[in-house]
mmCIF file of C-alpha atoms and ligand atoms in Angstrom:
data_model
loop_
_atom_site.group_PDB
_atom_site.id
_atom_site.type_symbol
_atom_site.label_atom_id
_atom_site.label_comp_id
_atom_site.label_asym_id
_atom_site.label_seq_id
_atom_site.Cartn_x
_atom_site.Cartn_y
_atom_site.Cartn_z
ATOM 1 C CA MET K 1 127.430 111.195 59.990
ATOM 2 C CA LYS K 2 127.013 112.854 56.540
ATOM 3 C CA ILE K 3 126.087 116.532 56.525
ATOM 4 C CA LYS K 4 124.791 118.324 53.391
ATOM 5 C CA PHE K 5 126.306 121.802 53.122
ATOM 6 C CA TYR K 6 126.373 124.796 50.774
ATOM 7 C CA LYS K 7 129.323 127.198 50.523
ATOM 8 C CA TYR K 8 128.529 130.910 50.027
ATOM 9 C CA GLN K 9 130.620 134.073 49.984
ATOM 10 C CA GLY K 10 129.746 137.719 50.363
ATOM 11 C CA ALA K 11 132.619 139.972 49.146
ATOM 12 C CA GLY K 12 135.022 137.174 50.023
ATOM 13 C CA ASN K 13 133.736 136.668 53.592
ATOM 14 C CA ASP K 14 132.913 133.006 53.265
ATOM 15 C CA PHE K 15 130.532 130.725 55.109
ATOM 16 C CA VAL K 16 129.393 127.122 55.315
ATOM 17 C CA MET K 17 125.591 127.227 55.124
ATOM 18 C CA ILE K 18 123.430 124.441 56.570
ATOM 19 C CA ASP K 19 119.696 124.020 55.985
ATOM 20 C CA ASN K 20 118.877 123.019 59.547
ATOM 21 C CA ARG K 21 115.078 123.259 59.355
ATOM 22 C CA ASP K 22 114.958 119.632 60.546
ATOM 23 C CA GLY K 23 117.094 120.572 63.566
ATOM 24 C CA ASN K 24 119.455 117.620 63.072
ATOM 25 C CA PHE K 25 122.756 119.518 62.868
ATOM 26 C CA PRO K 26 125.056 118.485 65.769
ATOM 27 C CA VAL K 27 125.867 121.897 67.288
ATOM 28 C CA ASN K 28 129.171 121.684 69.130
ATOM 29 C CA LYS K 29 132.327 123.766 69.108
ATOM 30 C CA ASP K 30 134.748 121.072 67.882
ATOM 31 C CA THR K 31 132.509 119.997 64.962
ATOM 32 C CA ILE K 32 131.988 123.572 63.762
ATOM 33 C CA GLU K 33 135.675 124.443 64.169
ATOM 34 C CA HIS K 34 136.587 121.302 62.155
ATOM 35 C CA ILE K 35 134.093 122.133 59.372
ATOM 36 C CA CYS K 36 135.480 125.691 59.095
ATOM 37 C CA ASP K 37 139.112 124.483 59.021
ATOM 38 C CA ARG K 38 140.620 125.287 55.602
ATOM 39 C CA ASN K 39 142.898 122.195 55.608
ATOM 40 C CA PHE K 40 140.970 119.512 57.479
ATOM 41 C CA GLY K 41 137.410 120.642 56.759
ATOM 42 C CA ILE K 42 135.451 122.627 54.185
ATOM 43 C CA GLY K 43 136.902 125.995 55.200
ATOM 44 C CA GLY K 44 135.144 129.204 56.038
ATOM 45 C CA ASP K 45 135.124 132.367 58.158
ATOM 46 C CA GLY K 46 132.011 131.008 59.825
ATOM 47 C CA LEU K 47 129.132 128.519 59.760
ATOM 48 C CA ILE K 48 125.488 129.560 59.494
ATOM 49 C CA LEU K 49 122.352 127.531 60.295
ATOM 50 C CA LEU K 50 119.059 128.326 58.571
ATOM 51 C CA GLN K 51 116.329 127.284 61.000
ATOM 52 C CA ASN K 52 112.551 127.518 61.271
ATOM 53 C CA ASP K 53 111.120 130.531 63.048
ATOM 54 C CA SER K 54 107.515 130.965 64.184
ATOM 55 C CA ASP K 55 107.383 134.723 63.531
ATOM 56 C CA THR K 56 109.481 135.243 60.391
ATOM 57 C CA ASP K 57 110.580 133.416 57.231
ATOM 58 C CA PHE K 58 113.517 131.773 59.072
ATOM 59 C CA ARG K 59 116.051 132.117 61.901
ATOM 60 C CA MET K 60 119.779 132.668 61.371
ATOM 61 C CA VAL K 61 122.251 131.172 63.852
ATOM 62 C CA TYR K 62 125.874 132.278 63.357
ATOM 63 C CA PHE K 63 129.128 130.648 64.496
ATOM 64 C CA ASN K 64 132.612 132.054 63.981
ATOM 65 C CA SER K 65 135.286 129.706 62.609
ATOM 66 C CA ASP K 66 136.557 129.205 66.175
ATOM 67 C CA GLY K 67 133.377 127.169 66.668
ATOM 68 C CA ASN K 68 131.702 129.588 69.070
ATOM 69 C CA GLU K 69 128.266 131.059 68.442
ATOM 70 C CA SER K 70 128.632 134.785 68.005
ATOM 71 C CA THR K 71 126.867 138.049 67.391
ATOM 72 C CA MET K 72 125.416 139.285 64.104
ATOM 73 C CA CYS K 73 127.268 138.727 60.844
ATOM 74 C CA GLY K 74 126.377 141.229 58.130
ATOM 75 C CA ASN K 75 127.918 139.379 55.194
ATOM 76 C CA GLY K 76 126.640 136.098 56.589
ATOM 77 C CA GLY K 77 123.228 137.728 56.808
ATOM 78 C CA ARG K 78 123.429 138.654 53.144
ATOM 79 C CA CYS K 79 124.553 135.087 52.296
ATOM 80 C CA ILE K 80 121.646 133.491 54.186
ATOM 81 C CA VAL K 81 119.257 135.769 52.285
ATOM 82 C CA ARG K 82 120.678 134.467 48.993
ATOM 83 C CA PHE K 83 120.602 130.905 50.423
ATOM 84 C CA ALA K 84 116.957 131.160 51.541
ATOM 85 C CA HIS K 85 115.967 132.513 48.128
ATOM 86 C CA ASP K 86 117.959 129.755 46.326
ATOM 87 C CA LEU K 87 116.188 127.126 48.481
ATOM 88 C CA GLU K 88 112.853 128.789 47.625
ATOM 89 C CA VAL K 89 112.151 129.285 51.323
ATOM 90 C CA THR K 90 111.150 132.864 50.450
ATOM 91 C CA ASP K 91 110.562 135.197 47.522
ATOM 92 C CA GLU K 92 112.721 138.304 46.895
ATOM 93 C CA ASN K 93 111.472 140.091 50.014
ATOM 94 C CA MET K 94 111.922 138.437 53.400
ATOM 95 C CA THR K 95 112.241 138.876 57.139
ATOM 96 C CA PHE K 96 114.321 136.761 59.497
ATOM 97 C CA ASN K 97 115.299 136.681 63.129
ATOM 98 C CA ALA K 98 118.934 136.653 64.234
ATOM 99 C CA ILE K 99 120.698 137.092 67.581
ATOM 100 C CA ASP K 100 120.295 140.911 67.319
ATOM 101 C CA GLY K 101 116.613 140.770 66.379
ATOM 102 C CA LEU K 102 114.463 141.142 63.280
ATOM 103 C CA HIS K 103 115.978 141.835 59.847
ATOM 104 C CA HIS K 104 114.311 142.782 56.565
ATOM 105 C CA ALA K 105 116.135 141.878 53.356
ATOM 106 C CA VAL K 106 115.696 142.076 49.592
ATOM 107 C CA VAL K 107 117.158 140.019 46.739
ATOM 108 C CA ASP K 108 117.804 142.627 44.043
ATOM 109 C CA GLY K 109 119.489 140.718 41.176
ATOM 110 C CA GLU K 110 123.198 140.339 41.960
ATOM 111 C CA THR K 111 122.817 142.555 45.014
ATOM 112 C CA ILE K 112 121.494 141.531 48.415
ATOM 113 C CA ARG K 113 120.177 144.370 50.563
ATOM 114 C CA LEU K 114 120.110 143.694 54.314
ATOM 115 C CA GLN K 115 118.612 145.997 56.939
ATOM 116 C CA MET K 116 120.853 146.236 59.995
ATOM 117 C CA ILE K 117 119.887 147.195 63.541
ATOM 118 C CA ASP K 118 119.509 150.865 64.504
ATOM 119 C CA ILE K 119 122.684 152.345 65.991
ATOM 120 C CA LYS K 120 121.816 154.511 68.975
ATOM 121 C CA GLU K 121 125.187 154.787 70.722
ATOM 122 C CA VAL K 122 128.540 155.655 69.174
ATOM 123 C CA GLU K 123 131.610 156.231 71.387
ATOM 124 C CA ASP K 124 133.999 158.757 69.827
ATOM 125 C CA HIS K 125 137.408 158.398 71.513
ATOM 126 C CA ASP K 126 139.210 160.759 69.127
ATOM 127 C CA LYS K 127 141.819 158.166 67.969
ATOM 128 C CA TYR K 128 139.050 155.634 67.346
ATOM 129 C CA LEU K 129 135.298 155.167 67.460
ATOM 130 C CA PHE K 130 133.408 152.205 68.951
ATOM 131 C CA MET K 131 129.882 151.047 68.166
ATOM 132 C CA ASN K 132 127.753 147.903 67.951
ATOM 133 C CA THR K 133 126.221 147.291 64.536
ATOM 134 C CA GLY K 134 125.066 143.812 65.498
ATOM 135 C CA SER K 135 128.662 142.994 66.483
ATOM 136 C CA PRO K 136 131.156 145.194 68.380
ATOM 137 C CA HIS K 137 133.423 147.342 66.174
ATOM 138 C CA HIS K 138 136.509 149.462 66.860
ATOM 139 C CA VAL K 139 137.058 151.864 63.920
ATOM 140 C CA GLU K 140 140.308 153.771 63.258
ATOM 141 C CA PHE K 141 140.958 156.104 60.305
ATOM 142 C CA VAL K 142 144.374 155.750 58.632
ATOM 143 C CA ASP K 143 146.154 157.492 55.743
ATOM 144 C CA ASN K 144 147.041 154.362 53.763
ATOM 145 C CA VAL K 145 145.186 151.173 54.690
ATOM 146 C CA LYS K 146 147.406 149.092 52.394
ATOM 147 C CA ASN K 147 150.376 149.659 54.713
ATOM 148 C CA VAL K 148 148.653 148.636 57.971
ATOM 149 C CA ASP K 149 149.821 145.390 59.627
ATOM 150 C CA VAL K 150 146.190 144.400 60.204
ATOM 151 C CA TYR K 151 146.968 141.076 61.877
ATOM 152 C CA LYS K 152 149.523 142.460 64.360
ATOM 153 C CA LYS K 153 147.730 145.723 65.161
ATOM 154 C CA GLY K 154 144.259 144.201 65.014
ATOM 155 C CA LYS K 155 145.121 141.306 67.347
ATOM 156 C CA LYS K 156 146.658 143.698 69.906
ATOM 157 C CA ILE K 157 143.601 145.983 69.936
ATOM 158 C CA ARG K 158 141.122 143.071 69.933
ATOM 159 C CA ASN K 159 142.701 141.551 73.053
ATOM 160 C CA GLY K 160 143.736 144.717 74.892
ATOM 161 C CA ALA K 161 141.991 147.444 76.872
ATOM 162 C CA PRO K 162 139.045 148.043 76.976
ATOM 163 C CA TYR K 163 137.935 144.883 75.133
ATOM 164 C CA TYR K 164 139.949 142.080 76.743
ATOM 165 C CA GLU K 165 138.317 138.582 76.686
ATOM 166 C CA THR K 166 135.023 139.698 75.114
ATOM 167 C CA GLY K 167 137.014 141.452 72.405
ATOM 168 C CA SER K 168 135.965 143.565 69.443
ATOM 169 C CA ASN K 169 136.348 143.480 65.688
ATOM 170 C CA VAL K 170 138.957 146.010 64.550
ATOM 171 C CA ASN K 171 138.576 148.112 61.375
ATOM 172 C CA PHE K 172 141.193 150.290 59.655
ATOM 173 C CA VAL K 173 139.611 152.771 57.257
ATOM 174 C CA GLU K 174 141.039 155.079 54.577
ATOM 175 C CA VAL K 175 138.849 157.862 53.171
ATOM 176 C CA LEU K 176 138.916 158.095 49.363
ATOM 177 C CA PRO K 177 137.231 160.743 47.171
ATOM 178 C CA ASN K 178 133.581 160.452 46.006
ATOM 179 C CA GLN K 179 131.918 159.192 49.182
ATOM 180 C CA THR K 180 134.133 156.094 49.178
ATOM 181 C CA LEU K 181 136.011 154.285 51.949
ATOM 182 C CA LYS K 182 138.656 151.573 51.789
ATOM 183 C CA ILE K 183 138.570 149.136 54.711
ATOM 184 C CA ARG K 184 140.510 146.234 56.193
ATOM 185 C CA THR K 185 139.245 144.294 59.223
ATOM 186 C CA TYR K 186 140.651 142.006 61.908
ATOM 187 C CA GLU K 187 137.708 139.797 62.880
ATOM 188 C CA ARG K 188 137.007 138.547 66.386
ATOM 189 C CA GLY K 189 136.383 134.813 66.421
ATOM 190 C CA VAL K 190 138.217 134.305 63.147
ATOM 191 C CA GLU K 191 141.250 135.843 64.868
ATOM 192 C CA ASP K 192 142.631 137.047 61.566
ATOM 193 C CA GLU K 193 141.970 139.535 58.782
ATOM 194 C CA THR K 194 138.994 138.639 56.582
ATOM 195 C CA LEU K 195 138.375 139.869 53.047
ATOM 196 C CA ALA K 196 135.301 141.778 54.170
ATOM 197 C CA CYS K 197 133.243 142.244 57.340
ATOM 198 C CA GLY K 198 129.692 143.478 56.859
ATOM 199 C CA THR K 199 128.996 144.791 60.350
ATOM 200 C CA GLY K 200 132.435 146.424 60.208
ATOM 201 C CA ILE K 201 131.692 148.061 56.859
ATOM 202 C CA THR K 202 128.477 149.391 58.379
ATOM 203 C CA ALA K 203 130.387 150.789 61.383
ATOM 204 C CA ALA K 204 133.015 152.392 59.138
ATOM 205 C CA ALA K 205 130.351 154.133 57.044
ATOM 206 C CA ILE K 206 128.609 155.533 60.120
ATOM 207 C CA ALA K 207 131.932 156.590 61.696
ATOM 208 C CA SER K 208 132.958 158.421 58.500
ATOM 209 C CA TYR K 209 129.626 160.275 58.481
ATOM 210 C CA ILE K 210 129.998 161.260 62.151
ATOM 211 C CA ARG K 211 133.517 162.547 61.495
ATOM 212 C CA GLY K 212 132.315 164.502 58.433
ATOM 213 C CA PHE K 213 134.613 162.627 56.025
ATOM 214 C CA VAL K 214 131.577 161.943 53.847
ATOM 215 C CA LYS K 215 128.643 164.295 53.365
ATOM 216 C CA ASP K 216 125.984 161.963 52.005
ATOM 217 C CA ASN K 217 124.224 159.103 53.827
ATOM 218 C CA ASN K 218 124.909 156.686 50.982
ATOM 219 C CA ILE K 219 128.511 155.504 51.237
ATOM 220 C CA ASN K 220 130.576 153.149 49.047
ATOM 221 C CA VAL K 221 133.018 150.868 50.826
ATOM 222 C CA GLU K 222 135.837 148.937 49.129
ATOM 223 C CA ALA K 223 136.909 145.813 51.018
ATOM 224 C CA LEU K 224 139.672 143.458 49.871
ATOM 225 C CA GLY K 225 137.047 140.971 48.677
ATOM 226 C CA GLY K 226 134.594 143.301 46.998
ATOM 227 C CA LYS K 227 132.547 146.494 46.982
ATOM 228 C CA LEU K 228 129.539 147.198 49.202
ATOM 229 C CA SER K 229 127.441 150.237 50.043
ATOM 230 C CA VAL K 230 125.766 151.437 53.223
ATOM 231 C CA ASN K 231 122.834 153.844 53.442
ATOM 232 C CA PHE K 232 120.947 155.134 56.476
ATOM 233 C CA ASP K 233 118.879 157.944 57.964
ATOM 234 C CA GLU K 234 120.429 159.952 60.819
ATOM 235 C CA LYS K 235 118.105 161.591 63.375
ATOM 236 C CA ASN K 236 119.488 163.214 66.551
ATOM 237 C CA ASN K 237 122.642 161.032 66.459
ATOM 238 C CA THR K 238 120.616 157.855 66.012
ATOM 239 C CA PHE K 239 121.111 155.903 62.792
ATOM 240 C CA GLU K 240 117.975 154.194 61.501
ATOM 241 C CA ASN K 241 116.893 152.466 58.305
ATOM 242 C CA VAL K 242 120.480 151.215 57.980
ATOM 243 C CA TRP K 243 121.050 149.011 54.912
ATOM 244 C CA LEU K 244 124.120 146.985 53.912
ATOM 245 C CA ASN K 245 124.127 146.257 50.181
ATOM 246 C CA GLY K 246 126.416 144.008 48.149
ATOM 247 C CA PRO K 247 127.032 140.696 46.373
ATOM 248 C CA ALA K 248 126.452 137.218 47.838
ATOM 249 C CA LYS K 249 126.939 134.026 45.839
ATOM 250 C CA ARG K 250 126.779 130.257 46.125
ATOM 251 C CA VAL K 251 130.238 128.802 45.364
ATOM 252 C CA PHE K 252 129.616 125.036 45.672
ATOM 253 C CA GLU K 253 127.640 122.419 47.575
ATOM 254 C CA GLY K 254 128.537 119.005 48.925
ATOM 255 C CA GLU K 255 128.485 116.531 51.764
ATOM 256 C CA ILE K 256 130.946 116.286 54.618
ATOM 257 C CA GLU K 257 131.542 113.222 56.790
ATOM 258 C CA ILE K 258 131.850 114.228 60.456
HETATM 259 N N1 LIG L 301 133.326 137.960 63.772
HETATM 260 C C1 LIG L 301 132.206 138.790 64.206
HETATM 261 C C2 LIG L 301 130.876 138.256 63.649
HETATM 262 C C3 LIG L 301 130.901 138.220 62.129
HETATM 263 C C4 LIG L 301 131.108 139.578 61.573
HETATM 264 C C5 LIG L 301 131.406 139.639 60.093
HETATM 265 N N2 LIG L 301 131.730 138.403 59.414
HETATM 266 C C6 LIG L 301 130.310 140.376 59.362
HETATM 267 O O1 LIG L 301 130.149 140.197 58.137
HETATM 268 O O2 LIG L 301 129.634 141.194 60.025
HETATM 269 C C7 LIG L 301 132.127 138.789 65.726
HETATM 270 O O3 LIG L 301 132.276 137.735 66.328
HETATM 271 O O4 LIG L 301 131.893 139.850 66.283
#
């Protein structure tokens, strides 16, 4: 079976995008894992289906590279916005449904702006914070993020207490001057460090605001694969009108035999 695909990346977090409005894509773990394999397939941190949706412009279905469907992907969300606009499914302003609900998004030249869910609960455990920004995120602040063994430390935290089998994404964050953070992330379901993680960048920005490391509600975040920004409104410890902003580009397109 030949499958048409498009490869997109958002700050180096890369995804195989499928226009599945005809519903013909064979959803199964082994196929998706094979497609995401960087040696035997196309390669990617995940695979994303663009599907029809009765209430919005489209539906986003996200799978990690381990082949399992997963929770919301912020960079993948920004890539599907670029994808939908490239396919002329929508104009610059759009809404779509994903596993965590309704999202608004805007194509603003090189930048894609994606509204994330409201964050109503943040656990502050002193050494780390935990919150769900569409996916679960453990956030730790460190002095020098370059020196962190992200794979070793991230894997241990992701699999250990209190996350265990369900797991969490694990973010290590260094505070720089001028409302800027530097972040590295171990991603659940990729089971490795990725070059950027959008829901993690969102969690890091909110955690830095809660801890008072940044004063403003518009925060710049430097990931290994690129620069993003997060802005939000905070009311009584609830974070609303949360937007993740950054680049998302088509890299190539093709057909894969599966
Ligand atoms: N791996 C994450 C989902 C993708 C998150 C990341 N790629 C993003 O941009 O938010 C999880 O299973 O929780």
